[in-house]
Structure formats: C-alpha cells, structure tokens
Coordinates of C-alpha atoms in Angstrom, one line a residue:
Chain A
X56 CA 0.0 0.0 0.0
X57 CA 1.1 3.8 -0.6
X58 CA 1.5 5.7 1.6
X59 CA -1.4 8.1 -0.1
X60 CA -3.7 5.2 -0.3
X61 CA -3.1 5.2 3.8
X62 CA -3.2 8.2 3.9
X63 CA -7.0 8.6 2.3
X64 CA -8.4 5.9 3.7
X65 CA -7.4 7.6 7.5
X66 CA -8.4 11.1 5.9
X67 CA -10.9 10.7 3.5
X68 CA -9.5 13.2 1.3
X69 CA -7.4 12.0 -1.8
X70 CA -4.2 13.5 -2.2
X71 CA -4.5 14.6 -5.5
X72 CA -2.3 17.3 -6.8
X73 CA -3.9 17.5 -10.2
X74 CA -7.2 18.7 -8.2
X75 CA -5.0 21.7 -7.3
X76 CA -3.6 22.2 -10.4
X77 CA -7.2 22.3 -11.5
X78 CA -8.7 25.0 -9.5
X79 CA -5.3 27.0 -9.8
X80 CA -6.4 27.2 -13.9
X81 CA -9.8 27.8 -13.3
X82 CA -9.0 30.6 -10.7
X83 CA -6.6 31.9 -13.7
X84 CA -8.9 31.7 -16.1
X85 CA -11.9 33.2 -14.4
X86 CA -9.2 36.0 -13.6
X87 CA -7.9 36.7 -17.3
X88 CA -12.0 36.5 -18.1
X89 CA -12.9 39.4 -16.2
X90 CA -10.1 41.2 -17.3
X91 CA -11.3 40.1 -20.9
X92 CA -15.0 41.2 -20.7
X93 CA -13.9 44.6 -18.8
X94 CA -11.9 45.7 -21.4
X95 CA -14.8 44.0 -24.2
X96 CA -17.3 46.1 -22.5
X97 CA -15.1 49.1 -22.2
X98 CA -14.4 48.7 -26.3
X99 CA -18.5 48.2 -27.4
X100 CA -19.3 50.9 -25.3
X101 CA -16.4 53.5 -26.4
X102 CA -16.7 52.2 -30.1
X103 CA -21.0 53.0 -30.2
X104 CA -20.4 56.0 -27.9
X105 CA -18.0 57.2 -30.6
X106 CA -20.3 56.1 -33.2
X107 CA -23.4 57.9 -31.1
X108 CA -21.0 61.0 -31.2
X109 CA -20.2 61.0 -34.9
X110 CA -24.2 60.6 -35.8
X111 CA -24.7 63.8 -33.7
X112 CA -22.0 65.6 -35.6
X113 CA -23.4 64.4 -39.1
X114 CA -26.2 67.2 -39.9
X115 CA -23.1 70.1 -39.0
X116 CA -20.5 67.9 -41.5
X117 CA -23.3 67.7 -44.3
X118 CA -23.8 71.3 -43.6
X119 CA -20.4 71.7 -45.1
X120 CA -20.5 68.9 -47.9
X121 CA -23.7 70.7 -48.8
X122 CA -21.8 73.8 -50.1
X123 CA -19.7 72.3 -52.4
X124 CA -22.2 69.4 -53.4
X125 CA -25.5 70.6 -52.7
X126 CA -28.8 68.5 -52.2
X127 CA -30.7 67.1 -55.3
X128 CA -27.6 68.5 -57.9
X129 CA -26.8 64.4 -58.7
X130 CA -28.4 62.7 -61.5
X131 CA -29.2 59.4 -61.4
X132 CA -27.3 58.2 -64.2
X133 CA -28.0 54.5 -65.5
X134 CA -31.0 51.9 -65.5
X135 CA -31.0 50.9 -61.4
X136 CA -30.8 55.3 -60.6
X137 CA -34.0 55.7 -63.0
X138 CA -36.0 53.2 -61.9
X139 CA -35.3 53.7 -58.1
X140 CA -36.4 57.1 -58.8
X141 CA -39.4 56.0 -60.3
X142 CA -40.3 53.2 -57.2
X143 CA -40.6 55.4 -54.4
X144 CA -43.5 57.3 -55.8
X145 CA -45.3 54.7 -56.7
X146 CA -44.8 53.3 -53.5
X147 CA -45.8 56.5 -51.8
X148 CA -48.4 55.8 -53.8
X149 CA -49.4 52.5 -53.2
X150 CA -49.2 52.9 -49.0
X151 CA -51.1 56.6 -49.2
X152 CA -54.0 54.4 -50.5
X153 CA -53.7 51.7 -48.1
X154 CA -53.7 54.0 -45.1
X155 CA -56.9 55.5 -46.4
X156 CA -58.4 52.4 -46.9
X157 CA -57.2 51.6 -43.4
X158 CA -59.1 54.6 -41.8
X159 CA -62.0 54.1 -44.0
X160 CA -62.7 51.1 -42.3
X161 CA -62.0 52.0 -38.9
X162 CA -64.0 54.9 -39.0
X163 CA -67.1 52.8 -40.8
X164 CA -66.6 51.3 -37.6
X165 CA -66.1 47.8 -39.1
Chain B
X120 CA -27.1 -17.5 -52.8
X121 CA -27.5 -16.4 -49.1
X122 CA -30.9 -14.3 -49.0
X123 CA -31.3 -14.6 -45.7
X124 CA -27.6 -13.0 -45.1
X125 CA -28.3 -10.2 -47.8
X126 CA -31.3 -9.0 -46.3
X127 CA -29.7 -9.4 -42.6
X128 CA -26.6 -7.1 -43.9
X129 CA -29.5 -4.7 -45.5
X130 CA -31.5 -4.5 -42.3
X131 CA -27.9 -3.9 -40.1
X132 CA -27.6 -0.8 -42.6
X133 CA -30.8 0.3 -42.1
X134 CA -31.2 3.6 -39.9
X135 CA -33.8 1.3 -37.8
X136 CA -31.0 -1.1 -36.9
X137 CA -29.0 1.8 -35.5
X138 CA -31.6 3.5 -34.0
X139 CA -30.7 4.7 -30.1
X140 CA -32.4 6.5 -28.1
X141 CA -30.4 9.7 -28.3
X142 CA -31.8 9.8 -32.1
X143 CA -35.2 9.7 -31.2
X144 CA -34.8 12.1 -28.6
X145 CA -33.6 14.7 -31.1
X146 CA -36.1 13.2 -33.5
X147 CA -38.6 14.2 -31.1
X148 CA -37.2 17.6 -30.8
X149 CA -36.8 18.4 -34.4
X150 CA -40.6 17.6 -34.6
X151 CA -41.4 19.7 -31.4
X152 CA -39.5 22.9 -33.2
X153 CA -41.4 22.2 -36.3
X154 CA -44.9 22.5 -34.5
X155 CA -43.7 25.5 -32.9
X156 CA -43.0 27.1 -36.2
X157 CA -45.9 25.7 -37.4
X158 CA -49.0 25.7 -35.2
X159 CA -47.4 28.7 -33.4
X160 CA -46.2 30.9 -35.5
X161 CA -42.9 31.3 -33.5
X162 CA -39.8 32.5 -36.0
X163 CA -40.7 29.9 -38.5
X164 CA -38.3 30.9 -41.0
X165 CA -35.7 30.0 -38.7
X166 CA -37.2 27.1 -36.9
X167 CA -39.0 25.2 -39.7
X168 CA -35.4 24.4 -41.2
X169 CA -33.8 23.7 -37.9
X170 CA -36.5 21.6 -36.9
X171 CA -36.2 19.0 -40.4
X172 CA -32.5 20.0 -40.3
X173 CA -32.9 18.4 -36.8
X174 CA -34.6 15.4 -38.1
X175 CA -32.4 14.7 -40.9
X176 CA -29.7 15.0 -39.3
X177 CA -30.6 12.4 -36.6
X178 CA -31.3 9.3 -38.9
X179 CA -28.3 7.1 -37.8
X180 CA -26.2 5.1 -40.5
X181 CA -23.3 3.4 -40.4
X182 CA -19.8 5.3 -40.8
X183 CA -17.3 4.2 -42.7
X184 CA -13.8 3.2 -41.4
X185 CA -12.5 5.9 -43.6
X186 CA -14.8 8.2 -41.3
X187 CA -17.3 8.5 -44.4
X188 CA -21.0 8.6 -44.1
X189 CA -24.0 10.9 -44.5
X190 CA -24.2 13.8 -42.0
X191 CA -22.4 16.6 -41.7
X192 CA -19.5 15.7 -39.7
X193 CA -18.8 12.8 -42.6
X194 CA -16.9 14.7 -45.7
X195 CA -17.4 14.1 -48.7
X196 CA -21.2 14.3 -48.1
X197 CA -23.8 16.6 -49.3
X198 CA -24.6 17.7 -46.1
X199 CA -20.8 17.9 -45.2
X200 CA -20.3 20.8 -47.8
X201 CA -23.5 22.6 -47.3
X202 CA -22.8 23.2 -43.3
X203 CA -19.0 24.2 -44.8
X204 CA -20.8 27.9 -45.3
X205 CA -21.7 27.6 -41.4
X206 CA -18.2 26.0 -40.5
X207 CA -16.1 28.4 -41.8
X208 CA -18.2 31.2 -41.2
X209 CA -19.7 32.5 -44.7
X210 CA -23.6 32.3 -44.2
X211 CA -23.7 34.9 -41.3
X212 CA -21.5 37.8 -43.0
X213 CA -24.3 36.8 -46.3
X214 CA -27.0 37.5 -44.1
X215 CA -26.1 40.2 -42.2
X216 CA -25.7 41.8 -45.9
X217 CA -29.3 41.0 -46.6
X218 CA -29.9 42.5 -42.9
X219 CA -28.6 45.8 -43.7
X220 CA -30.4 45.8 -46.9
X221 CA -33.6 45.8 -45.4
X222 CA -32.7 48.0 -42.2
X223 CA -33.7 51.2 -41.6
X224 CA -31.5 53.3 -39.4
X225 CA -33.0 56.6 -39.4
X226 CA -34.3 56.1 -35.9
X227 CA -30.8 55.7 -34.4
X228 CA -29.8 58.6 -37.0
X229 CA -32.8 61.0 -35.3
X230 CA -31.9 60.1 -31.7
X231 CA -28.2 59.1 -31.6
X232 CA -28.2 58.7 -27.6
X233 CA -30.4 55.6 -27.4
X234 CA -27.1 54.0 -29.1
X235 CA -25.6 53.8 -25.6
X236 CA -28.5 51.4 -24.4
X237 CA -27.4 49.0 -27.0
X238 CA -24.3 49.2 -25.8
X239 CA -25.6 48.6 -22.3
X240 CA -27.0 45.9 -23.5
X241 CA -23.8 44.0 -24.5
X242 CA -23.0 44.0 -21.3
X243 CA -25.0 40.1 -21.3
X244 CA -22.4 38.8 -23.5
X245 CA -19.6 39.6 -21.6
X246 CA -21.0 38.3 -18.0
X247 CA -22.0 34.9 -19.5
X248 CA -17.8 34.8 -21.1
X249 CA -17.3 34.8 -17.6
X250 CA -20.1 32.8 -16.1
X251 CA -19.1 30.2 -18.8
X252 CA -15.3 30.4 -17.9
X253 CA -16.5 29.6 -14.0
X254 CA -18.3 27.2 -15.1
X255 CA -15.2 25.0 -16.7
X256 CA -15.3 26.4 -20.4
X257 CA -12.2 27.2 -22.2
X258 CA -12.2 30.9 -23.2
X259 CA -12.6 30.2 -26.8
X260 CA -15.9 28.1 -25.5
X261 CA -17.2 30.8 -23.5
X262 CA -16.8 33.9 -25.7
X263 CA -18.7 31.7 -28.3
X264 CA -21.3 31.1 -25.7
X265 CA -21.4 34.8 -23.9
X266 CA -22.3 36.4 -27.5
X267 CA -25.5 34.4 -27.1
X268 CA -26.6 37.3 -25.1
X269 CA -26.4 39.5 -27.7
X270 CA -29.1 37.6 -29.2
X271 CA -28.2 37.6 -32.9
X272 CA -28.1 34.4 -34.6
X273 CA -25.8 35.1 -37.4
X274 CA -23.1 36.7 -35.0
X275 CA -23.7 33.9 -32.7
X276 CA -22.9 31.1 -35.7
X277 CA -20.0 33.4 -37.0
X278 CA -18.0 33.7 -33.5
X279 CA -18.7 29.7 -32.4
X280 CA -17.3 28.7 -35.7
X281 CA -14.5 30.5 -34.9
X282 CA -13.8 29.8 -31.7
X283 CA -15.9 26.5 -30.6
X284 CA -16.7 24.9 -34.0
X285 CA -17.9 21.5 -32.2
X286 CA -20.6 23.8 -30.0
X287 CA -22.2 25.7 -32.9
X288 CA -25.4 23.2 -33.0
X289 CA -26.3 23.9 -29.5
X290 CA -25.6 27.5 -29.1
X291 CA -27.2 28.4 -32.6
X292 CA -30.3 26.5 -31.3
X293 CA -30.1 28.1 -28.2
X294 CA -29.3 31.9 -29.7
X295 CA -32.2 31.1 -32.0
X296 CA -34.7 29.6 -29.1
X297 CA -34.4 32.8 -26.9
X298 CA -34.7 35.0 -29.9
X299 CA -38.2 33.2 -30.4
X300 CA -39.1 33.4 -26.8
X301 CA -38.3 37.0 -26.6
X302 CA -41.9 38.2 -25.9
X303 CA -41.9 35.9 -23.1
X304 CA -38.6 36.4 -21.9
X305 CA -38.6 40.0 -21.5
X306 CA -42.0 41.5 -20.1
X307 CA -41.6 40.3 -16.6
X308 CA -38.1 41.8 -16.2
X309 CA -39.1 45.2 -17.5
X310 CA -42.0 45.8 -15.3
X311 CA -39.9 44.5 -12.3
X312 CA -37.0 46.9 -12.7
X313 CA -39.3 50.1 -13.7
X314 CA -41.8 51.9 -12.2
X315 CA -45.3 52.7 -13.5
X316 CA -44.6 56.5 -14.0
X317 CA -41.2 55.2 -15.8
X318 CA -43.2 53.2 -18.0
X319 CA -45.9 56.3 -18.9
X320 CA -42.7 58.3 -20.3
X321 CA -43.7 59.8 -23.6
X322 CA -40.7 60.5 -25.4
X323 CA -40.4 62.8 -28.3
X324 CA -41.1 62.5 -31.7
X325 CA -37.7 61.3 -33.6
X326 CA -36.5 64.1 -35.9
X327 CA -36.7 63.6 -39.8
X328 CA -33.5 62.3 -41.4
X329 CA -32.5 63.8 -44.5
X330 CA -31.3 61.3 -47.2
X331 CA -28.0 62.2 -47.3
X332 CA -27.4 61.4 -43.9
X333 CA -28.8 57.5 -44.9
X334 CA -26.2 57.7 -47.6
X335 CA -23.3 59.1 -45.2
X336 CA -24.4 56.4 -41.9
X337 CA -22.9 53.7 -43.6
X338 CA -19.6 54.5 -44.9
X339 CA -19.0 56.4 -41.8
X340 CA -19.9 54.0 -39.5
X341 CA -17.8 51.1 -41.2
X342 CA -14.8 53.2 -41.3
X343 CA -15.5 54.4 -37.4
X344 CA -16.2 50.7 -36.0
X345 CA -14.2 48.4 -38.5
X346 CA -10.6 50.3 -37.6
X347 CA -11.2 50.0 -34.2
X348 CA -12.1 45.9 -34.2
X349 CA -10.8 44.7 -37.5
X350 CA -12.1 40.8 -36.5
X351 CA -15.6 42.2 -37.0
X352 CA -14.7 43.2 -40.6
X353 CA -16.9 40.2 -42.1
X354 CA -20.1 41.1 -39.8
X355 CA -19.6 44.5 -40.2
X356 CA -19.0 45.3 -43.8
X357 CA -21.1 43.1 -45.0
X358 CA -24.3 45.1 -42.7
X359 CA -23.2 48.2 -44.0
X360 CA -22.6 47.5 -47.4
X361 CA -25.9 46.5 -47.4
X362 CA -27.6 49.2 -46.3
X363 CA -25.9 51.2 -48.5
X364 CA -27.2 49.1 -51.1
X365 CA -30.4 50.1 -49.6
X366 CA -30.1 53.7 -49.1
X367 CA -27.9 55.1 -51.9
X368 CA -30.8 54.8 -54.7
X369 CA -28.9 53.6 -57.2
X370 CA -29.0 49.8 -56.5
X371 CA -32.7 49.1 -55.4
X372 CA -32.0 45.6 -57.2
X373 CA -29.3 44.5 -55.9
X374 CA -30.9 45.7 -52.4
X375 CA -33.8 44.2 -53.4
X376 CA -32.3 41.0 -54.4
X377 CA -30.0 41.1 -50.8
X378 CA -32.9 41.6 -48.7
X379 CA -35.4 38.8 -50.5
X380 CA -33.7 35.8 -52.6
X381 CA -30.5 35.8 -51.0
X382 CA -31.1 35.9 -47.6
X383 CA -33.5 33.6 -47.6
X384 CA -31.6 31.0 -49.8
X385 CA -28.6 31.5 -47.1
X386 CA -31.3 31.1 -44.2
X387 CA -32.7 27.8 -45.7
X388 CA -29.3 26.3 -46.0
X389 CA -28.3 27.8 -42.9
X390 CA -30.9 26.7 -40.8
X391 CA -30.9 23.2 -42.6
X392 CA -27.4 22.5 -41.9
X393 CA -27.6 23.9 -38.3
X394 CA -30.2 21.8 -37.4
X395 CA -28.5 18.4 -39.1
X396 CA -25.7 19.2 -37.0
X397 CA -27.3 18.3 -33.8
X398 CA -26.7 15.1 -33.9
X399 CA -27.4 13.4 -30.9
X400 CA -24.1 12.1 -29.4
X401 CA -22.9 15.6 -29.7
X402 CA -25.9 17.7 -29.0
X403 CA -27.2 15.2 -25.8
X404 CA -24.2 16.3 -23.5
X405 CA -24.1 18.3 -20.2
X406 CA -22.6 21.2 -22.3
X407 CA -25.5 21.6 -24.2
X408 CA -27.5 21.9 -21.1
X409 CA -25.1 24.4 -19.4
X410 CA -25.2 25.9 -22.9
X411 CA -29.2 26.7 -22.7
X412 CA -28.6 28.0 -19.0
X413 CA -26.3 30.2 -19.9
X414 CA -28.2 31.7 -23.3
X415 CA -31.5 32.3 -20.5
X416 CA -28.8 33.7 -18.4
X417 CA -27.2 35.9 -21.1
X418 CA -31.0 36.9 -22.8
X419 CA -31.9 37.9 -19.0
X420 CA -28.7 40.0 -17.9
X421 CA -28.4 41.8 -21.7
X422 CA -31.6 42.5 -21.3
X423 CA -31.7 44.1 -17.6
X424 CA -28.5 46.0 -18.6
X425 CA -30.5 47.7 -21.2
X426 CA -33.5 49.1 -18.3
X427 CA -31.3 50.0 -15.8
X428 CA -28.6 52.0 -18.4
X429 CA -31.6 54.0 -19.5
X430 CA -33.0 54.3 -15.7
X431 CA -29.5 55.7 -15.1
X432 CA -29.1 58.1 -18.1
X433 CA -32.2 59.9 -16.8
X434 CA -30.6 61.2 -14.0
X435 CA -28.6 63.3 -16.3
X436 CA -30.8 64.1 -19.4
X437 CA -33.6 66.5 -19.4
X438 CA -35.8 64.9 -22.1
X439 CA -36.1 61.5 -20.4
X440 CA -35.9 58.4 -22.1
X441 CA -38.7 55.0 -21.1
X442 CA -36.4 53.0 -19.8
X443 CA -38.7 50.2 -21.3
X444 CA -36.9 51.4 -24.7
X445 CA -33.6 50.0 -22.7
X446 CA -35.0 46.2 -23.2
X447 CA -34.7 46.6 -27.4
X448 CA -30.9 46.9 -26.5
X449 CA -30.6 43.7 -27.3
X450 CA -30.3 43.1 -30.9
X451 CA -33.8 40.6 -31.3
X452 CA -34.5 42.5 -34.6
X453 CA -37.2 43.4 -34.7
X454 CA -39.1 41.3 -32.0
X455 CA -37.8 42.9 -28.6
X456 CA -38.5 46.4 -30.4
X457 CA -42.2 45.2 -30.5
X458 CA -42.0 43.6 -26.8
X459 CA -41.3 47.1 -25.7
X460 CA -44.2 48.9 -28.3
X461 CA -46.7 46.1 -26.6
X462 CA -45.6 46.6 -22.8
X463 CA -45.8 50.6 -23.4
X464 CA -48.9 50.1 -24.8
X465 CA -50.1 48.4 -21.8
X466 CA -49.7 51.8 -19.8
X467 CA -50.9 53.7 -22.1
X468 CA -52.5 52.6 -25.3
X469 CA -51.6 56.1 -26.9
X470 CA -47.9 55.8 -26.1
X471 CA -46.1 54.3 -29.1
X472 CA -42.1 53.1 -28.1
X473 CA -41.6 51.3 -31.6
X474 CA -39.8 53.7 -33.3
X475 CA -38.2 55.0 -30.5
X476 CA -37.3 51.4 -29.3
X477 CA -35.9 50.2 -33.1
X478 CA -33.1 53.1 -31.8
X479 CA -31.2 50.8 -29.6
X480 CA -32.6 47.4 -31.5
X481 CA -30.3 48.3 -34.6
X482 CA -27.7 49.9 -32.5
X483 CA -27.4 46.3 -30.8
X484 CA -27.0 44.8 -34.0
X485 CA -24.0 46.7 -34.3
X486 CA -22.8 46.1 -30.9
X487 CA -22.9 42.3 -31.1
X488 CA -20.8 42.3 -34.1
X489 CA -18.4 44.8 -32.5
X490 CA -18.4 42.6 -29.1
X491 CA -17.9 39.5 -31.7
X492 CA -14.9 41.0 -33.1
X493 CA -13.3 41.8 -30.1
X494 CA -14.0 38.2 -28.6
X495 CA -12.6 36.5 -32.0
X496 CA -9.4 38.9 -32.3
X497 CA -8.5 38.3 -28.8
X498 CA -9.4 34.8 -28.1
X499 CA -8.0 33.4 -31.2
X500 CA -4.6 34.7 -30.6

C-alpha cells in the first residue's frame, strides 16, 4: 500500500495534486476572463459612444458637404438610378392608399 | 445465394438497426421545433429548417472506417459541404448583408443617444464569457457562448465557428430559441426593474433624417467601428454595405435582391445545416445543457443591462428616455422592439415606443458584431 492510499483511507481526502492544479487554472482563467470582458465592454461601449457622437456631428458635417455638393444637384445616371427614382413614388403611392383604406374602415366602424 | 444474409446485412444498414435513443430524442425535438413554427407561428423561418435539419440530421447510418458517411460531420457528403458555409463562417456575414439591406436606421440617425442602451445591452455577453469560464469552459468556449446574449443568430454562428466549432449546434439552437421566446422572456423583467410613471414616459417624436445622412451612416460608421475591431470586418461590412445598397438609390435591385432571394436562400441552407448538426451524441451532452442555461442567463442580464442603463441616463438628461426602450438593446430584430411597443402600450395605449425602441434594437445589431470581433481577435490569438 502507498503511503497516499493510507493516507486517504485515515483522511478521507485523496491527495490529489492535479485537483490543485485544477482549480489554480480555473481561478486563472476566471481572472484573465474578467479582465477580458472589462476591457470588451469598455471597447463596445467606447466604439458605439463614438459612433453615437459621430451621428450627432453628421447634420453640421453635411452642412459643409452641402456647399460644395448641394442636395438634389446628382443625376441618377444609368438603368438601377431611374428606376429607383421611379419606385418610391409609386410606393408612396401604393401605402397613401392603403392608409386610407385603413381609416375608412375603422372609422365605418367595421 | 444467401438471401437470408443479404437482407440481414440490409436491415444492419438500415437507420432502424441503428436506432438509439439519443436519435429519437432529437427526432422528437426536431418535430417539437417544427410544430412550434408551425402551429405557433414562432420564428418559422428559422425554426422550420432547424427543426427538419434536426430530423435529418438524426437518422443514424453506419460510418465508414475511412470516417465516411451521411451527415455533416462525414466529408465528402452533401450535407458535409453545405454546413461548410456555417463552419467556416460564410452564411452569417451573407445575411447580415441582406440584414442591412432591409434595415432602416434613421431612428438611431434622429436620436443618436439611445445607441448607448445597446451598448448597455452587450454588457450580457460579456458576463456569460465569464459565467461560462466559472463554469469550466475554455475561453474560446465561452466567448462563443457569452455572444448568445447579444441575441443575434448570425453573429452567434459566425463567432462559435471561430472559436468552438464543435458547439455551434447547441448555441445556434439556443441563440435562435431565446430570440423566439423574446416576448416571453422579456415582459416580466421590465416591469420589475421600472416603475409605473417610468413606464408612462412619452418621449419625443424622432426628428426627420434627410437622405444624405442615410447615404453618409454607412460608410461612416464602417470606417468608425471596422478600424477600431478589424475581427468584425466580415459582420460589419457586410451590414453596412448592405444598407448602403439600400439607401444610396442607385441599387434598389441589388438591395432588393440582398434583402429577398439571397437571404433567404442562405437562411434555408443555414438553418438546414444547423439543425443536421445536432446530432445526438454531440448535442445530448451536459454542455448543451449548461449551454441553454447560460443563453436564459445571457438573454436575462443583456436585457436588464439595457432598463437599468436607461434608468441611469435619466438622471442626467432633461428629455427622459422610457427605460422600457432600454430592453430593445438587445439586438432581437425586430421582435424585442415590439416587446417594448406592446408593454408601453399596456400603460398607455396612446404611447407608441416602436420607433423610439428600433433606436437601440439596430444599434445592438452593431454592438454584437463589435463585441464578436473583439471576442474573436482576442481569443484566437
């Protein structure tokens, strides 16, 4: 007999370095994890905060692009700018009539 | 002539001979997600081809000694190289460009504050990476099981078969299970972390968005979050390029044809494949179970993150935000957005959150893919 297996069987406990070794990793891993998502939540945050900050900022940049391009001066040149042009109306179209429908009959009280 | 043999060897070959009960279990649950999609209505796109995909993929045969066979672990099979655009991470980016194709961010554009709730929001994905790391998972593991919480099932896919390529059939079923069960997941944890005269905040109406700001969004934004987390370059480019696509006015087919035809045919095989992979002797495992644990986990803290970040920005901001808005953080697209429009409504029947609540919805969308980036340039290393 070793002298762990004696040692067990009066302790109840097996000697077991690998156990150890075990929880050591997990402690360093749940460690190196929080350092992980810290600096992960620090990074989403900053990069959408940025982001938020740089939407905010947009009207006052066009406001500048608009002087030297200015709104509605582009043509749509080619077969997919013509009839893009052309889809939004009818679209417009299409859900102005539908909205009226939709109020017709609510307010026919159907 | 041995007939007797013949048809003995036959019947060993047979799916019948092979039959355990780990196949029928998944069987049985391929079936259950297929009623669900059916007779309930809940996500069918997703869970009618997850459910067959399920079924199919759970008819045992016998494997080769060379490994060969019919699923898609086997290669050389058809399903082999159709769940190759899952593997190695090529359906998600696809359908995130069909995403942006059909998103409108002109809510975020009118009320660029409410981004900051789906960044709260994101905050779920990084406490399950560390729940899941307590719990025994390698990092690689648990980053590919944290960005459950950001609940979106193409980033989810993309990062576990990046980092956990053996776990991508339970966390895609369970990324794409809580995404379904967002109505019921949510509710009860918004009323309990906000009051009633939280709740009855009318916000104002979001600004109009001129069309060259649509145009502008989505170069700007690439440029803005693509240098700062290159590993999200897939995810992210392809969302943008689609919804610029959508918004420049010059493409309308090719946005058309992103938003309709492709992204479905991507979601069929997608879907098909993901559910073929569950295969029972690698979907009926302990892990799978922690795996669903921690996606409820993940759907419940990304969630909370999102009420309380909004609770807290009040005490700064003048024009206060519903903190029920906070819940749509998570980037459910564009189910939790309604889950907030319906709970508002509740309140007060004449107070419409939708549009407000679509803010932080897409602005999660983002986030996710930004949180995925980070977890896949850092945990690859």
């Amino acid at each position: 007999m070793s002298i762990d297996s004696i040692t067990s069987s009066v302790v109840g406990v097996v000697a077991d370095p690998t156990v150890a070794d075990t929880s050591v990793i997990l402690m360093e891993n749940v460690m190196q994890g929080a350092i992980t998502s810290a600096i992960g939540i620090f990074i989403v945050f900053t990069a959408l905060a940025a982001l938020a900050l740089i939407i905010a900022a947009l009207p006052t940049i066009l406001t500048v692009v608009n002087k030297f391009i200015p709104e509605g001066s582009g043509h749509g040149h080619g077969h997919g700018g013509s009839v893009a042009k052309k889809k939004p109306a009818s679209d417009d179209s299409a859900i102005a009539v539908a909205i009226a429908a939709a109020f017709h009959k609510d307010n026919s009280g159907k | 002539m041995d007939i007797l043999g013949r048809l003995g060897d036959f019947w060993g070959s047979t799916g019948f001979a092979s039959m355990t009960m780990g196949n029928l279990i998944m069987i049985a649950i391929g079936i259950f997600f297929l009623t669900l999609a059916i007779a309930k209505n809940y996500e069918p796109l997703l869970l009618l081809p997850i459910g067959f995909g399920a079924v199919v993929g759970n008819i045992p045969f016998i494997v080769g000694m060379d490994g060969s066979g019919y699923g898609v672990y086997n290669e050389g099979s058809v399903l082999y190289y159709i769940y190759q655009g899952v593997g190695k991470g090529v359906f998600p980016p696809i359908i995130f460009l069909g995403i942006g194709a059909m998103t409108d961010f002109s809510t975020m554009l009118s009320n660029p504050r409410l981004i900051l709730l789906g960044a709260a929001a994101q905050a779920g994905i990084f406490l399950t990476f560390l729940g899941a790391i307590a719990l025994g998972f390698t990092p690689g593991e648990a980053g590919a099981i944290g960005i459950i919480g950001g609940a979106d099932g193409p980033t989810s896919i993309f990062l576990a078969s990046k980092l956990a390529d053996d776990l991508v059939g339970p966390i895609a079923i369970a990324a794409y299970s809580y995404m379904a069960l967002v109505p019921i997941i949510q509710p009860p944890i918004m009323k309990l972390l906000t009051t009633k005269k939280e709740r009855l905040i009318r916000m104002k109406p979001p600004r109009v968005v001129s069309k060259r700001e649509k145009i502008f969004f989505p170069v700007i934004g690439f440029l803005a979050t693509a240098l700062l987390v290159p590993g999200a370059l897939a995810l992210l480019g392809m969302l943008f390029f689609g919804n610029l696509l959508k918004e420049s006015g010059v493409t309308e087919r090719l946005a058309e044809t992103a938003r309709t035809n492709l992204i479905d045919s991507v979601t069929i095989l997608l879907g098909f494949s993901v559910g073929a992979s569950t295969q029972a002797d690698v979907f009926l495992t302990t892990e799978s179970m922690s795996i669903f644990g921690l996606g409820a986990f993940a759907f419940c803290i990304a969630t909370s993150m999102g009420v309380l970040f909004a609770k807290f920005m009040n005490l700064f901001i003048k024009d206060k935000i519903n903190p029920l808005v906070g819940a749509a953080g998570v980037s459910a697209v564009p189910d939790s957005a309604r889950v907030v429009q319906h709970v508002g409504q509740k309140e007060d029947s004449h107070n419409h959150l939708l549009m407000h609540a679509m803010a932080p919805n897409v602005a999660g969308v983002i986030g996710s893919a930004i949180a995925a980036g980070y977890l896949l340039s850092e945990l690859s290393k």
